PDB file of C-alpha atoms in Angstrom:
ATOM      1  CA  UNK A   1      -5.972   1.884  22.658  1.00 94.00           C
ATOM      2  CA  UNK A   2      -8.752   3.813  20.978  1.00 96.00           C
ATOM      3  CA  UNK A   3      -9.960   5.092  24.337  1.00 96.00           C
ATOM      4  CA  UNK A   4      -6.448   6.210  25.295  1.00 97.00           C
ATOM      5  CA  UNK A   5      -5.921   7.893  21.930  1.00 98.00           C
ATOM      6  CA  UNK A   6      -9.245   9.701  22.267  1.00 97.00           C
ATOM      7  CA  UNK A   7      -7.991  11.191  25.530  1.00 97.00           C
ATOM      8  CA  UNK A   8      -4.694  12.160  23.916  1.00 97.00           C
ATOM      9  CA  UNK A   9      -6.507  13.639  20.915  1.00 98.00           C
ATOM     10  CA  UNK A  10      -8.406  15.965  23.233  1.00 97.00           C
ATOM     11  CA  UNK A  11      -5.155  17.117  24.830  1.00 97.00           C
ATOM     12  CA  UNK A  12      -3.506  17.717  21.446  1.00 96.00           C
ATOM     13  CA  UNK A  13      -6.516  19.323  19.820  1.00 97.00           C
ATOM     14  CA  UNK A  14      -6.291  16.978  16.827  1.00 96.00           C
ATOM     15  CA  UNK A  15      -7.492  13.457  16.077  1.00 97.00           C
ATOM     16  CA  UNK A  16      -4.943  10.621  16.362  1.00 96.00           C
ATOM     17  CA  UNK A  17      -5.651   7.672  14.060  1.00 97.00           C
ATOM     18  CA  UNK A  18      -5.358   4.030  15.138  1.00 98.00           C
ATOM     19  CA  UNK A  19      -3.973   1.538  12.632  1.00 97.00           C
ATOM     20  CA  UNK A  20      -3.485  -2.235  12.408  1.00 96.00           C
ATOM     21  CA  UNK A  21      -3.188  -5.155   9.994  1.00 95.00           C
ATOM     22  CA  UNK A  22      -6.064  -7.181   8.552  1.00 95.00           C
ATOM     23  CA  UNK A  23      -4.114  -9.938   6.869  1.00 88.00           C
ATOM     24  CA  UNK A  24      -3.141 -13.582   7.137  1.00 91.00           C
ATOM     25  CA  UNK A  25      -5.790 -16.231   7.787  1.00 95.00           C
ATOM     26  CA  UNK A  26      -8.162 -13.969   9.742  1.00 95.00           C
ATOM     27  CA  UNK A  27      -8.870 -10.991   7.481  1.00 97.00           C
ATOM     28  CA  UNK A  28     -12.651 -10.791   8.131  1.00 96.00           C
ATOM     29  CA  UNK A  29     -12.285 -11.476  11.857  1.00 97.00           C
ATOM     30  CA  UNK A  30      -9.686  -8.722  12.263  1.00 98.00           C
ATOM     31  CA  UNK A  31     -11.769  -6.336  10.157  1.00 98.00           C
ATOM     32  CA  UNK A  32     -14.757  -6.985  12.426  1.00 97.00           C
ATOM     33  CA  UNK A  33     -12.693  -6.354  15.565  1.00 98.00           C
ATOM     34  CA  UNK A  34     -11.328  -3.172  14.006  1.00 98.00           C
ATOM     35  CA  UNK A  35     -14.831  -1.939  13.243  1.00 98.00           C
ATOM     36  CA  UNK A  36     -15.996  -2.804  16.762  1.00 97.00           C
ATOM     37  CA  UNK A  37     -13.030  -1.064  18.404  1.00 97.00           C
ATOM     38  CA  UNK A  38     -13.229   2.002  16.104  1.00 97.00           C
ATOM     39  CA  UNK A  39      -9.942   1.621  14.271  1.00 98.00           C
ATOM     40  CA  UNK A  40      -9.350   4.080  11.448  1.00 98.00           C
ATOM     41  CA  UNK A  41      -7.058   2.203   9.102  1.00 98.00           C
ATOM     42  CA  UNK A  42      -6.099  -1.380   8.204  1.00 98.00           C
ATOM     43  CA  UNK A  43      -3.538  -2.952   5.938  1.00 97.00           C
ATOM     44  CA  UNK A  44      -5.830  -5.130   3.828  1.00 97.00           C
ATOM     45  CA  UNK A  45      -4.420  -6.867   0.777  1.00 97.00           C
ATOM     46  CA  UNK A  46      -4.760 -10.503  -0.255  1.00 97.00           C
ATOM     47  CA  UNK A  47      -1.683 -10.210  -2.481  1.00 97.00           C
ATOM     48  CA  UNK A  48       0.474  -9.407   0.536  1.00 95.00           C
ATOM     49  CA  UNK A  49      -0.685 -12.606   2.225  1.00 96.00           C
ATOM     50  CA  UNK A  50      -0.240 -14.697  -0.912  1.00 97.00           C
ATOM     51  CA  UNK A  51       3.245 -13.496  -1.834  1.00 97.00           C
ATOM     52  CA  UNK A  52       4.869 -12.744   1.510  1.00 95.00           C
ATOM     53  CA  UNK A  53       3.040 -14.977   4.020  1.00 95.00           C
ATOM     54  CA  UNK A  54       2.267 -17.921   1.703  1.00 97.00           C
ATOM     55  CA  UNK A  55      -1.473 -17.824   2.358  1.00 98.00           C
ATOM     56  CA  UNK A  56      -3.499 -19.856  -0.136  1.00 98.00           C
ATOM     57  CA  UNK A  57      -4.772 -17.523  -2.852  1.00 97.00           C
ATOM     58  CA  UNK A  58      -8.267 -19.034  -3.081  1.00 97.00           C
ATOM     59  CA  UNK A  59      -8.695 -18.645   0.667  1.00 97.00           C
ATOM     60  CA  UNK A  60      -7.406 -15.115   0.950  1.00 97.00           C
ATOM     61  CA  UNK A  61      -9.216 -13.673  -2.081  1.00 97.00           C
ATOM     62  CA  UNK A  62     -12.496 -14.840  -0.496  1.00 96.00           C
ATOM     63  CA  UNK A  63     -11.443 -13.450   2.884  1.00 97.00           C
ATOM     64  CA  UNK A  64     -10.405 -10.162   1.325  1.00 98.00           C
ATOM     65  CA  UNK A  65     -13.853  -9.602  -0.184  1.00 98.00           C
ATOM     66  CA  UNK A  66     -15.669 -10.229   3.105  1.00 97.00           C
ATOM     67  CA  UNK A  67     -13.211  -8.118   5.110  1.00 98.00           C
ATOM     68  CA  UNK A  68     -13.452  -5.231   2.660  1.00 98.00           C
ATOM     69  CA  UNK A  69     -17.234  -5.340   2.893  1.00 98.00           C
ATOM     70  CA  UNK A  70     -16.819  -4.833   6.633  1.00 98.00           C
ATOM     71  CA  UNK A  71     -14.338  -1.996   6.075  1.00 98.00           C
ATOM     72  CA  UNK A  72     -16.700  -0.328   3.609  1.00 98.00           C
ATOM     73  CA  UNK A  73     -19.578  -0.557   6.094  1.00 97.00           C
ATOM     74  CA  UNK A  74     -17.470   0.778   8.991  1.00 97.00           C
ATOM     75  CA  UNK A  75     -15.708   3.358   6.784  1.00 98.00           C
ATOM     76  CA  UNK A  76     -12.249   2.065   7.656  1.00 98.00           C
ATOM     77  CA  UNK A  77      -9.466   3.158   5.309  1.00 98.00           C
ATOM     78  CA  UNK A  78      -7.546   0.218   3.849  1.00 98.00           C
ATOM     79  CA  UNK A  79      -3.906   0.176   2.757  1.00 96.00           C
ATOM     80  CA  UNK A  80      -2.748  -2.068  -0.077  1.00 97.00           C
ATOM     81  CA  UNK A  81       0.682  -3.686  -0.070  1.00 95.00           C
ATOM     82  CA  UNK A  82       2.215  -3.003  -3.477  1.00 96.00           C
ATOM     83  CA  UNK A  83       5.163  -1.324  -1.755  1.00 95.00           C
ATOM     84  CA  UNK A  84       6.326  -4.802  -0.743  1.00 94.00           C
ATOM     85  CA  UNK A  85       6.749  -5.925  -4.375  1.00 95.00           C
ATOM     86  CA  UNK A  86       9.764  -3.680  -4.854  1.00 94.00           C
ATOM     87  CA  UNK A  87      11.544  -4.912  -1.766  1.00 92.00           C
ATOM     88  CA  UNK A  88      11.833  -8.385  -3.312  1.00 92.00           C
ATOM     89  CA  UNK A  89      11.997  -7.255  -6.958  1.00 95.00           C
ATOM     90  CA  UNK A  90      14.055  -4.397  -8.422  1.00 96.00           C
ATOM     91  CA  UNK A  91      12.121  -1.164  -7.835  1.00 97.00           C
ATOM     92  CA  UNK A  92      13.062   0.338 -11.188  1.00 96.00           C
ATOM     93  CA  UNK A  93      12.416  -2.740 -13.292  1.00 97.00           C
ATOM     94  CA  UNK A  94       9.243  -3.805 -11.448  1.00 97.00           C
ATOM     95  CA  UNK A  95       7.567  -0.385 -11.182  1.00 98.00           C
ATOM     96  CA  UNK A  96       4.900  -1.420 -13.688  1.00 98.00           C
ATOM     97  CA  UNK A  97       3.833  -4.337 -11.477  1.00 98.00           C
ATOM     98  CA  UNK A  98       2.985  -1.841  -8.729  1.00 98.00           C
ATOM     99  CA  UNK A  99       0.745   0.185 -11.058  1.00 98.00           C
ATOM    100  CA  UNK A 100      -0.939  -2.910 -12.504  1.00 98.00           C
ATOM    101  CA  UNK A 101      -1.619  -4.350  -9.056  1.00 98.00           C
ATOM    102  CA  UNK A 102      -2.998  -1.040  -7.782  1.00 98.00           C
ATOM    103  CA  UNK A 103      -5.487  -0.942 -10.657  1.00 98.00           C
ATOM    104  CA  UNK A 104      -6.481  -4.555  -9.954  1.00 98.00           C
ATOM    105  CA  UNK A 105      -6.819  -3.748  -6.250  1.00 98.00           C
ATOM    106  CA  UNK A 106      -9.039  -0.806  -7.121  1.00 98.00           C
ATOM    107  CA  UNK A 107     -11.347  -3.201  -8.956  1.00 98.00           C
ATOM    108  CA  UNK A 108     -11.424  -5.625  -6.016  1.00 98.00           C
ATOM    109  CA  UNK A 109     -12.149  -2.801  -3.568  1.00 98.00           C
ATOM    110  CA  UNK A 110     -14.962  -1.360  -5.645  1.00 98.00           C
ATOM    111  CA  UNK A 111     -16.519  -4.813  -6.009  1.00 97.00           C
ATOM    112  CA  UNK A 112     -16.609  -4.852  -2.207  1.00 98.00           C
ATOM    113  CA  UNK A 113     -18.453  -1.533  -2.132  1.00 97.00           C
ATOM    114  CA  UNK A 114     -15.534   0.632  -1.041  1.00 98.00           C
ATOM    115  CA  UNK A 115     -15.444   4.346  -1.828  1.00 97.00           C
ATOM    116  CA  UNK A 116     -12.320   5.817  -3.405  1.00 98.00           C
ATOM    117  CA  UNK A 117     -11.665   7.847  -0.237  1.00 98.00           C
ATOM    118  CA  UNK A 118     -11.251   4.583   1.706  1.00 98.00           C
ATOM    119  CA  UNK A 119      -8.768   2.905  -0.661  1.00 98.00           C
ATOM    120  CA  UNK A 120      -5.176   3.709   0.314  1.00 97.00           C
ATOM    121  CA  UNK A 121      -2.936   2.421  -2.464  1.00 98.00           C
ATOM    122  CA  UNK A 122       0.602   1.548  -1.393  1.00 96.00           C
ATOM    123  CA  UNK A 123       3.942   2.223  -3.053  1.00 96.00           C
ATOM    124  CA  UNK A 124       7.408   3.238  -1.925  1.00 97.00           C
ATOM    125  CA  UNK A 125      10.679   5.097  -2.432  1.00 98.00           C
ATOM    126  CA  UNK A 126      12.912   2.087  -3.143  1.00 97.00           C
ATOM    127  CA  UNK A 127      14.999   2.651  -6.311  1.00 97.00           C
ATOM    128  CA  UNK A 128      18.684   1.859  -5.776  1.00 97.00           C
ATOM    129  CA  UNK A 129      20.245   5.196  -4.730  1.00 96.00           C
ATOM    130  CA  UNK A 130      23.533   4.273  -6.425  1.00 96.00           C
ATOM    131  CA  UNK A 131      21.896   4.870  -9.821  1.00 96.00           C
ATOM    132  CA  UNK A 132      21.685   8.219 -11.576  1.00 97.00           C
ATOM    133  CA  UNK A 133      18.549  10.385 -11.584  1.00 98.00           C
ATOM    134  CA  UNK A 134      16.740   8.179  -9.098  1.00 97.00           C
ATOM    135  CA  UNK A 135      15.033  11.213  -7.580  1.00 98.00           C
ATOM    136  CA  UNK A 136      13.414  12.062 -10.914  1.00 98.00           C
ATOM    137  CA  UNK A 137      12.328   8.458 -11.365  1.00 98.00           C
ATOM    138  CA  UNK A 138      10.854   8.427  -7.863  1.00 98.00           C
ATOM    139  CA  UNK A 139       9.022  11.661  -8.681  1.00 98.00           C
ATOM    140  CA  UNK A 140       7.666  10.033 -11.847  1.00 98.00           C
ATOM    141  CA  UNK A 141       6.252   7.072  -9.940  1.00 98.00           C
ATOM    142  CA  UNK A 142       4.811   9.079  -7.059  1.00 98.00           C
ATOM    143  CA  UNK A 143       3.166  11.587  -9.403  1.00 98.00           C
ATOM    144  CA  UNK A 144       1.675   8.836 -11.556  1.00 98.00           C
ATOM    145  CA  UNK A 145       0.127   7.025  -8.586  1.00 98.00           C
ATOM    146  CA  UNK A 146      -1.260  10.294  -7.239  1.00 98.00           C
ATOM    147  CA  UNK A 147      -2.772  11.201 -10.631  1.00 97.00           C
ATOM    148  CA  UNK A 148      -4.230   7.735 -11.255  1.00 98.00           C
ATOM    149  CA  UNK A 149      -6.131   7.776  -7.962  1.00 98.00           C
ATOM    150  CA  UNK A 150      -6.937  11.449  -7.268  1.00 97.00           C
ATOM    151  CA  UNK A 151      -9.580  10.767  -4.590  1.00 97.00           C
ATOM    152  CA  UNK A 152      -7.682   8.055  -2.719  1.00 98.00           C
ATOM    153  CA  UNK A 153      -5.325   8.457   0.260  1.00 97.00           C
ATOM    154  CA  UNK A 154      -2.012   7.200  -1.132  1.00 97.00           C
ATOM    155  CA  UNK A 155       0.268   5.311   1.283  1.00 97.00           C
ATOM    156  CA  UNK A 156       3.949   6.100   0.713  1.00 97.00           C
ATOM    157  CA  UNK A 157       6.606   3.901   2.282  1.00 97.00           C
ATOM    158  CA  UNK A 158      10.144   5.109   3.052  1.00 96.00           C
ATOM    159  CA  UNK A 159      13.273   3.372   1.740  1.00 96.00           C
ATOM    160  CA  UNK A 160      14.432   0.220   3.527  1.00 94.00           C
ATOM    161  CA  UNK A 161      15.976  -2.181   1.018  1.00 94.00           C
ATOM    162  CA  UNK A 162      19.193  -0.264   0.317  1.00 94.00           C
ATOM    163  CA  UNK A 163      20.037   0.857   3.837  1.00 92.00           C
ATOM    164  CA  UNK A 164      23.281  -0.601   5.163  1.00 89.00           C
ATOM    165  CA  UNK A 165      23.844   0.881   8.622  1.00 87.00           C
ATOM    166  CA  UNK A 166      25.238   4.338   7.804  1.00 94.00           C
ATOM    167  CA  UNK A 167      22.873   6.478   9.886  1.00 94.00           C
ATOM    168  CA  UNK A 168      23.909   9.758   8.249  1.00 96.00           C
ATOM    169  CA  UNK A 169      23.254   8.533   4.718  1.00 96.00           C
ATOM    170  CA  UNK A 170      20.111   6.786   5.912  1.00 96.00           C
ATOM    171  CA  UNK A 171      18.743  10.011   7.380  1.00 96.00           C
ATOM    172  CA  UNK A 172      19.456  11.944   4.158  1.00 97.00           C
ATOM    173  CA  UNK A 173      17.841   9.123   2.175  1.00 97.00           C
ATOM    174  CA  UNK A 174      14.677   9.392   4.276  1.00 97.00           C
ATOM    175  CA  UNK A 175      14.547  13.173   3.802  1.00 98.00           C
ATOM    176  CA  UNK A 176      14.504  12.676   0.011  1.00 98.00           C
ATOM    177  CA  UNK A 177      11.540  10.337   0.435  1.00 98.00           C
ATOM    178  CA  UNK A 178       9.728  12.922   2.560  1.00 98.00           C
ATOM    179  CA  UNK A 179      10.428  15.600  -0.065  1.00 98.00           C
ATOM    180  CA  UNK A 180       8.896  13.501  -2.851  1.00 98.00           C
ATOM    181  CA  UNK A 181       5.922  12.684  -0.618  1.00 98.00           C
ATOM    182  CA  UNK A 182       4.977  16.276   0.197  1.00 98.00           C
ATOM    183  CA  UNK A 183       5.683  17.540  -3.327  1.00 98.00           C
ATOM    184  CA  UNK A 184       3.446  14.931  -4.973  1.00 98.00           C
ATOM    185  CA  UNK A 185       0.658  14.953  -2.396  1.00 97.00           C
ATOM    186  CA  UNK A 186       1.002  11.496  -0.853  1.00 97.00           C
ATOM    187  CA  UNK A 187      -1.561  11.211   1.943  1.00 94.00           C
ATOM    188  CA  UNK A 188      -0.357   8.457   4.303  1.00 95.00           C
ATOM    189  CA  UNK A 189       3.360   8.912   4.889  1.00 95.00           C
ATOM    190  CA  UNK A 190       5.366   6.318   6.782  1.00 96.00           C
ATOM    191  CA  UNK A 191       8.606   7.707   8.162  1.00 96.00           C
ATOM    192  CA  UNK A 192      11.978   6.090   7.640  1.00 96.00           C
ATOM    193  CA  UNK A 193      14.281   5.415  10.575  1.00 95.00           C
ATOM    194  CA  UNK A 194      18.007   6.138  10.356  1.00 94.00           C
ATOM    195  CA  UNK A 195      18.763   2.893  12.247  1.00 94.00           C
ATOM    196  CA  UNK A 196      16.598   0.791   9.907  1.00 87.00           C
ATOM    197  CA  UNK A 197      19.376  -1.653   8.947  1.00 81.00           C
ATOM    198  CA  UNK A 198      20.836  -1.874  12.459  1.00 87.00           C
ATOM    199  CA  UNK A 199      18.200  -2.575  15.111  1.00 88.00           C
ATOM    200  CA  UNK A 200      14.592  -1.979  16.046  1.00 89.00           C
ATOM    201  CA  UNK A 201      14.366   1.838  16.148  1.00 90.00           C
ATOM    202  CA  UNK A 202      14.555   3.543  19.524  1.00 93.00           C
ATOM    203  CA  UNK A 203      12.092   6.249  20.557  1.00 94.00           C
ATOM    204  CA  UNK A 204      14.831   8.812  19.903  1.00 95.00           C
ATOM    205  CA  UNK A 205      15.151   7.549  16.325  1.00 95.00           C
ATOM    206  CA  UNK A 206      11.427   8.053  15.860  1.00 96.00           C
ATOM    207  CA  UNK A 207      11.665  11.564  17.304  1.00 97.00           C
ATOM    208  CA  UNK A 208      14.430  12.452  14.822  1.00 97.00           C
ATOM    209  CA  UNK A 209      12.316  11.107  11.938  1.00 97.00           C
ATOM    210  CA  UNK A 210       9.263  13.086  13.075  1.00 97.00           C
ATOM    211  CA  UNK A 211      11.255  16.291  13.544  1.00 98.00           C
ATOM    212  CA  UNK A 212      12.908  15.979  10.130  1.00 98.00           C
ATOM    213  CA  UNK A 213       9.657  15.142   8.328  1.00 98.00           C
ATOM    214  CA  UNK A 214       7.878  18.031  10.024  1.00 98.00           C
ATOM    215  CA  UNK A 215      10.533  20.408   8.691  1.00 98.00           C
ATOM    216  CA  UNK A 216      10.290  19.022   5.146  1.00 98.00           C
ATOM    217  CA  UNK A 217       6.483  19.080   5.165  1.00 98.00           C
ATOM    218  CA  UNK A 218       6.448  22.624   6.505  1.00 98.00           C
ATOM    219  CA  UNK A 219       9.219  23.943   4.277  1.00 98.00           C
ATOM    220  CA  UNK A 220       7.954  22.345   1.041  1.00 98.00           C
ATOM    221  CA  UNK A 221       4.222  22.557   1.758  1.00 97.00           C
ATOM    222  CA  UNK A 222       3.322  24.191  -1.590  1.00 98.00           C
ATOM    223  CA  UNK A 223       6.325  23.125  -3.669  1.00 98.00           C
ATOM    224  CA  UNK A 224       4.242  20.793  -5.811  1.00 97.00           C
ATOM    225  CA  UNK A 225       1.965  23.661  -6.825  1.00 97.00           C
ATOM    226  CA  UNK A 226       4.917  25.764  -7.997  1.00 97.00           C
ATOM    227  CA  UNK A 227       6.927  23.359 -10.166  1.00 96.00           C
ATOM    228  CA  UNK A 228       6.197  21.595 -13.453  1.00 96.00           C
ATOM    229  CA  UNK A 229       8.152  18.868 -15.235  1.00 96.00           C
ATOM    230  CA  UNK A 230       8.915  19.014 -18.959  1.00 96.00           C
ATOM    231  CA  UNK A 231       6.401  17.063 -21.097  1.00 95.00           C
ATOM    232  CA  UNK A 232       9.291  15.377 -22.942  1.00 96.00           C
ATOM    233  CA  UNK A 233      11.695  15.094 -20.004  1.00 98.00           C
ATOM    234  CA  UNK A 234      12.938  12.195 -17.907  1.00 98.00           C
ATOM    235  CA  UNK A 235       9.881  12.173 -15.625  1.00 98.00           C
ATOM    236  CA  UNK A 236       7.282  12.170 -18.408  1.00 98.00           C
ATOM    237  CA  UNK A 237       9.137   9.566 -20.471  1.00 98.00           C
ATOM    238  CA  UNK A 238       9.472   7.337 -17.433  1.00 98.00           C
ATOM    239  CA  UNK A 239       5.758   7.610 -16.680  1.00 98.00           C
ATOM    240  CA  UNK A 240       4.834   6.618 -20.228  1.00 98.00           C
ATOM    241  CA  UNK A 241       7.254   3.684 -20.125  1.00 98.00           C
ATOM    242  CA  UNK A 242       5.896   2.350 -16.829  1.00 98.00           C
ATOM    243  CA  UNK A 243       2.259   2.801 -17.800  1.00 98.00           C
ATOM    244  CA  UNK A 244       2.752   0.995 -21.131  1.00 99.00           C
ATOM    245  CA  UNK A 245       4.358  -1.925 -19.291  1.00 99.00           C
ATOM    246  CA  UNK A 246       1.553  -1.938 -16.717  1.00 99.00           C
ATOM    247  CA  UNK A 247      -1.053  -2.022 -19.480  1.00 99.00           C
ATOM    248  CA  UNK A 248       0.680  -4.995 -21.100  1.00 99.00           C
ATOM    249  CA  UNK A 249       0.681  -6.837 -17.761  1.00 98.00           C
ATOM    250  CA  UNK A 250      -3.005  -6.061 -17.200  1.00 99.00           C
ATOM    251  CA  UNK A 251      -3.799  -7.457 -20.647  1.00 99.00           C
ATOM    252  CA  UNK A 252      -1.918 -10.641 -19.744  1.00 98.00           C
ATOM    253  CA  UNK A 253      -3.855 -10.936 -16.468  1.00 98.00           C
ATOM    254  CA  UNK A 254      -7.144 -10.367 -18.301  1.00 98.00           C
ATOM    255  CA  UNK A 255      -6.254 -13.120 -20.768  1.00 98.00           C
ATOM    256  CA  UNK A 256      -4.762 -15.754 -18.452  1.00 98.00           C
ATOM    257  CA  UNK A 257      -6.295 -14.887 -15.070  1.00 97.00           C
ATOM    258  CA  UNK A 258      -4.927 -13.481 -11.831  1.00 98.00           C
ATOM    259  CA  UNK A 259      -3.939 -16.831 -10.354  1.00 97.00           C
ATOM    260  CA  UNK A 260      -1.945 -17.733 -13.456  1.00 98.00           C
ATOM    261  CA  UNK A 261      -0.111 -14.404 -13.287  1.00 98.00           C
ATOM    262  CA  UNK A 262       0.785 -15.039  -9.640  1.00 98.00           C
ATOM    263  CA  UNK A 263       1.968 -18.521 -10.620  1.00 98.00           C
ATOM    264  CA  UNK A 264       4.355 -16.933 -13.135  1.00 97.00           C
ATOM    265  CA  UNK A 265       5.852 -14.621 -10.462  1.00 97.00           C
ATOM    266  CA  UNK A 266       4.582 -11.511 -12.203  1.00 97.00           C
ATOM    267  CA  UNK A 267       4.284  -9.684  -8.863  1.00 97.00           C
ATOM    268  CA  UNK A 268       7.157  -9.332  -6.406  1.00 95.00           C
ATOM    269  CA  UNK A 269       9.255 -11.945  -8.265  1.00 96.00           C
ATOM    270  CA  UNK A 270       7.450 -14.549  -6.145  1.00 96.00           C
ATOM    271  CA  UNK A 271       5.442 -17.473  -7.549  1.00 97.00           C
ATOM    272  CA  UNK A 272       2.565 -19.218  -5.742  1.00 98.00           C
ATOM    273  CA  UNK A 273       0.175 -22.021  -6.732  1.00 97.00           C
ATOM    274  CA  UNK A 274      -3.647 -22.008  -6.421  1.00 97.00           C
ATOM    275  CA  UNK A 275      -3.446 -25.259  -4.431  1.00 96.00           C
ATOM    276  CA  UNK A 276      -0.484 -24.207  -2.273  1.00 96.00           C
ATOM    277  CA  UNK A 277      -0.010 -22.158   0.858  1.00 97.00           C
ATOM    278  CA  UNK A 278      -1.758 -22.029   4.219  1.00 97.00           C
ATOM    279  CA  UNK A 279      -5.523 -22.219   4.664  1.00 97.00           C
ATOM    280  CA  UNK A 280      -6.673 -24.168   1.604  1.00 96.00           C
ATOM    281  CA  UNK A 281      -8.473 -26.664   3.859  1.00 96.00           C
ATOM    282  CA  UNK A 282     -10.787 -23.812   4.858  1.00 94.00           C
ATOM    283  CA  UNK A 283     -12.026 -23.304   1.285  1.00 95.00           C
ATOM    284  CA  UNK A 284     -15.199 -25.146   0.254  1.00 94.00           C
ATOM    285  CA  UNK A 285     -17.485 -24.769  -2.727  1.00 93.00           C
ATOM    286  CA  UNK A 286     -20.801 -23.066  -2.001  1.00 93.00           C
ATOM    287  CA  UNK A 287     -23.806 -25.353  -2.103  1.00 94.00           C
ATOM    288  CA  UNK A 288     -27.064 -24.435  -3.872  1.00 94.00           C
ATOM    289  CA  UNK A 289     -28.698 -23.447  -0.569  1.00 94.00           C
ATOM    290  CA  UNK A 290     -25.724 -21.551   0.862  1.00 93.00           C
ATOM    291  CA  UNK A 291     -26.421 -18.165   2.362  1.00 91.00           C
ATOM    292  CA  UNK A 292     -24.540 -15.726   4.551  1.00 92.00           C
ATOM    293  CA  UNK A 293     -26.882 -13.321   6.345  1.00 93.00           C
ATOM    294  CA  UNK A 294     -24.030 -11.032   7.393  1.00 92.00           C
ATOM    295  CA  UNK A 295     -22.727 -10.694   3.862  1.00 92.00           C
ATOM    296  CA  UNK A 296     -26.241 -10.033   2.586  1.00 91.00           C
ATOM    297  CA  UNK A 297     -26.591  -7.188   5.105  1.00 93.00           C
ATOM    298  CA  UNK A 298     -23.204  -5.729   4.171  1.00 94.00           C
ATOM    299  CA  UNK A 299     -23.873  -5.952   0.440  1.00 93.00           C
ATOM    300  CA  UNK A 300     -27.299  -4.415   0.921  1.00 89.00           C
ATOM    301  CA  UNK A 301     -25.788  -1.481   2.822  1.00 77.00           C
ATOM    302  CA  UNK A 302     -23.476  -0.512  -0.047  1.00 62.00           C
TER     303      UNK A 302
END
């Protein structure tokens, strides 16, 4: 695929990125293959595996560190999966869990030697559209993530949870997401499909999404540089509220530990146990003479 995309990039006069997942029970193995095959971007987040694929947390936290060392060495951009939290939990009520997890993920990534430019934090446009002022609340969240991680390529997911099969509403809903994305400077934009709640999108659906997003990105290119929100308005108050809640959650995690927080369903309204999930049999305690020459090379290269 990389070879084919290189040929297409030459025809287009611009570079086309290649993306995949580095998750599940094979995070380091997939990261190695991605580095070998010159991939540009990987979804890489232990929390995604723990919460949504029931991978044992001890196993996947170890795997995440090794895989991120490989990504740091190969300069592969990673995406984190906080956007998934607010598909299982309420996006408005659980916004603080996204911020807290992103800050924790930043710490994990830096421990693995990753530069800020390689850490793509994930979040999404998922507040229930039936509520009032959701656009302002989405602006508040997107702006806060962008400001917290100014050097990182932020991954912004389109709405999916509240789509019900009305393609006209769905398309308008996606346009609002694109507008927030370009206005707040999100860097990795996933496009919503108008047939999201109906079937696997057709190529025509993808064309419509690309055409619409291109218009929004072109038409609102510098909108974010021209507008300011009131320091005491809905957006600013919402940001302070979410950040205060995120800080309280981080203090709880610091006190009780990350595994305990996951056990209490603090993220994504999903609880997991340290001794549960897939892959625990692959976790062993390091002996006094244990060494990993590959990890030593990767850590020495940081």
